[in-house]
């Protein structure tokens, strides 16, 4: 597959040094190993390599969803690749789904949700703080996903505008205050996922979910342990992210009317 003007390309100088770059023919991209004229990449195959003016080699990769997360500018704590992957699978996100998230934060999760629900699905993203959503909007526009997201500045405890959505994801400090609104906006059988960093929050979220007719409740965390990739010396790395947050997932049930 050839690189065209307007494509995003992941340019790598090594396993660690890589940059997500949009190909604009009048631009030059500067690195610690010299610069690259972006027009020179047009027409090359993804996966090919180039040597620049300083003799440095760069590979040109077609970005996968995980690569875009590294280019998110932060104004808040964000959700990273390992947890995002779990969220996508746990709530069943795929093309055509309608999903609410609160809060938007910097839009890291928003960008992944939008990438998977497009072209016919939609993300409705709520945040109580306008300044956070401003950063998120910029991130989403930069990644050309704005056509698939509605941003709303609101306290999620005051309710959501949408009905019959497939899934709701809450990444904010007091999810139990929002669980009644979530129940109203979900379709029967829709999935609620709460992402919180402490056991007390997990406890409060589960208690409220049980009272509000959510069923099939699971709570867990996801830990990724990387290995070194030096042949002959492969072993777990000595430093790792030991903890991010807990997941609580449940399904909206409709009890028999008595
Ligand atoms: C940790 S950040 C979310 C990060 C986001 N998931 C990401 O990946 O970029 C939490 C956000 O929740 C918002 N928030 C807190 N309480 C809220 C509420 N009651 N309603 C809506 N948003 C809320 C905060 O303003 C903040 O932006």
XYZ file of C-alpha atoms in Angstrom, residues 19-252:
234
model
C 6.478 9.909 15.591
C 3.002 10.073 14.105
C 3.179 12.496 11.186
C 0.579 13.696 8.684
C 1.988 13.849 5.158
C 1.788 17.436 3.851
C 3.888 17.970 0.767
C 5.274 21.414 1.704
C 6.378 20.392 5.197
C 9.639 19.201 6.635
C 9.742 16.940 9.719
C 12.606 17.544 12.164
C 14.093 14.833 14.393
C 17.196 14.494 16.577
C 18.715 12.642 13.596
C 18.116 15.361 11.004
C 15.070 16.212 8.942
C 12.825 14.511 6.391
C 11.081 16.228 3.472
C 7.563 14.812 3.675
C 7.012 15.094 -0.099
C 9.762 12.461 -0.515
C 7.552 9.889 1.257
C 4.609 10.231 -1.154
C 4.370 7.151 -3.396
C 6.589 4.949 -1.196
C 5.196 1.708 0.235
C 4.183 1.543 3.905
C 6.853 -0.614 5.561
C 9.657 0.795 3.443
C 12.631 2.761 4.791
C 14.471 5.933 3.830
C 17.851 7.502 4.568
C 17.793 11.264 5.262
C 20.281 14.124 4.742
C 22.278 13.063 7.835
C 22.493 9.385 6.807
C 19.930 8.240 9.404
C 17.495 5.448 8.524
C 13.773 5.742 9.233
C 11.011 3.166 8.690
C 7.571 4.245 7.496
C 4.690 2.362 9.143
C 0.951 2.470 8.598
C -0.413 3.484 12.033
C -2.632 1.083 13.961
C -5.170 2.433 16.526
C -2.706 2.080 19.428
C -0.192 4.391 17.684
C -2.589 7.333 17.719
C -2.914 7.312 21.533
C 0.730 8.416 21.938
C -0.050 11.644 20.065
C -2.786 12.781 22.508
C -1.976 16.061 24.338
C -2.893 15.792 28.024
C -4.777 18.178 30.267
C -5.907 15.274 32.505
C -4.868 11.755 33.356
C -5.677 9.628 30.278
C -6.488 5.989 29.562
C -3.678 4.131 27.780
C -3.563 1.326 25.208
C -3.776 -1.745 27.485
C -6.884 -0.503 29.304
C -8.449 0.879 26.108
C -8.101 -2.517 24.431
C -9.914 -4.127 27.363
C -12.666 -1.475 27.294
C -13.305 -1.937 23.556
C -13.724 -5.701 24.026
C -15.612 -5.578 27.350
C -18.313 -3.217 26.108
C -18.443 -4.674 22.584
C -17.454 -1.590 20.600
C -17.456 -2.040 16.841
C -18.592 -0.178 13.750
C -22.138 1.227 14.077
C -22.373 1.218 17.901
C -23.632 4.259 19.837
C -21.690 4.891 23.025
C -21.697 7.516 25.790
C -18.585 8.352 27.782
C -18.117 10.626 30.814
C -15.742 12.357 31.434
C -14.093 13.220 28.202
C -10.822 14.272 29.881
C -8.198 14.748 27.155
C -10.068 12.565 24.667
C -7.743 9.578 24.637
C -10.525 7.009 25.074
C -12.826 9.186 22.899
C -10.385 8.866 19.995
C -10.274 5.076 20.246
C -14.056 4.787 20.566
C -14.559 7.044 17.532
C -12.065 5.039 15.476
C -13.946 1.801 16.159
C -17.584 3.027 15.834
C -17.058 4.857 12.553
C -18.444 5.324 9.951
C -22.069 4.807 11.112
C -21.775 4.772 14.908
C -21.386 7.729 17.273
C -19.636 8.740 20.490
C -21.428 11.122 22.891
C -18.796 12.545 25.189
C -19.676 14.503 28.363
C -17.401 16.491 30.653
C -18.186 18.892 33.466
C -15.160 21.075 32.587
C -15.114 23.030 29.357
C -11.329 23.509 29.483
C -10.782 19.730 29.430
C -13.108 19.287 26.475
C -11.296 22.033 24.559
C -8.104 19.962 24.677
C -10.040 16.815 23.762
C -11.718 18.530 20.802
C -8.317 19.628 19.479
C -6.974 16.086 19.808
C -10.000 14.614 18.029
C -9.835 17.208 15.243
C -6.099 16.593 14.759
C -6.830 12.868 14.369
C -9.666 13.633 11.878
C -12.334 11.905 13.991
C -14.560 14.916 14.755
C -17.351 13.684 12.437
C -18.043 10.776 14.794
C -18.146 12.572 18.181
C -20.658 14.901 19.911
C -19.064 16.808 22.793
C -21.276 18.102 25.604
C -20.215 20.181 28.604
C -22.371 18.908 31.480
C -22.319 17.281 34.881
C -23.135 13.695 33.911
C -25.150 13.333 37.137
C -27.740 15.613 35.478
C -28.423 12.950 32.848
C -27.636 12.225 29.214
C -29.664 13.339 26.147
C -29.401 10.004 24.328
C -31.600 6.923 24.673
C -31.088 3.269 23.760
C -27.309 3.497 23.510
C -25.276 0.277 23.319
C -22.768 1.146 26.034
C -21.737 3.747 28.612
C -18.239 4.222 30.025
C -17.652 6.270 33.187
C -14.112 7.502 33.891
C -14.736 10.071 36.640
C -14.404 10.130 40.438
C -18.047 9.527 41.515
C -19.612 7.064 39.036
C -22.316 5.955 41.530
C -23.914 9.421 41.132
C -24.351 8.742 37.408
C -25.548 5.132 37.428
C -29.280 6.040 37.442
C -28.759 8.297 34.388
C -26.763 5.520 32.738
C -29.598 3.039 33.319
C -32.116 5.418 31.671
C -29.959 5.955 28.565
C -28.880 2.353 27.935
C -30.832 -0.091 25.805
C -31.982 -3.263 27.548
C -28.900 -5.465 27.928
C -26.613 -2.466 27.270
C -23.227 -2.475 28.973
C -22.026 -0.102 31.693
C -18.288 0.055 32.368
C -16.878 2.006 35.312
C -13.121 2.764 35.467
C -11.914 3.832 38.938
C -8.597 3.743 40.808
C -9.543 2.740 44.397
C -11.235 -0.191 46.146
C -13.650 2.192 47.907
C -14.867 3.497 44.548
C -15.254 -0.077 43.251
C -17.303 -0.951 46.344
C -19.602 2.068 45.962
C -20.029 1.502 42.224
C -20.960 -2.180 42.643
C -23.423 -1.420 45.457
C -25.202 1.164 43.308
C -25.136 -1.029 40.179
C -26.755 -3.933 42.050
C -29.485 -1.627 43.438
C -30.091 -0.176 39.953
C -30.697 -3.517 38.185
C -27.331 -4.111 36.575
C -26.485 -7.829 36.330
C -23.583 -10.069 35.291
C -21.298 -7.749 37.253
C -17.536 -8.325 36.954
C -14.720 -6.381 38.608
C -11.054 -6.773 37.644
C -7.841 -5.020 36.674
C -5.525 -5.541 33.706
C -1.763 -5.721 34.162
C 0.690 -5.814 31.270
C 4.170 -7.173 31.964
C 6.598 -6.504 29.103
C 9.573 -8.682 28.226
C 12.926 -7.473 26.936
C 13.367 -8.529 23.306
C 17.159 -9.035 23.292
C 17.665 -12.501 21.800
C 19.375 -14.804 24.299
C 18.460 -12.540 27.236
C 14.682 -12.447 27.145
C 13.128 -11.825 30.583
C 10.587 -9.470 32.187
C 11.624 -5.809 32.163
C 12.692 -4.466 35.567
C 10.382 -1.405 35.513
C 6.708 -1.579 34.714
C 3.397 0.212 35.219
C 2.113 -1.748 38.205
C -1.362 -0.256 38.382
C -3.722 2.026 36.456
C -7.339 1.500 37.585
C -10.031 -1.117 38.211
C -12.847 -2.061 35.854
C -16.427 -2.749 36.937
C -18.673 -4.013 34.134
C -22.404 -4.880 34.207
C -25.406 -5.286 31.918
C -28.708 -3.392 32.183
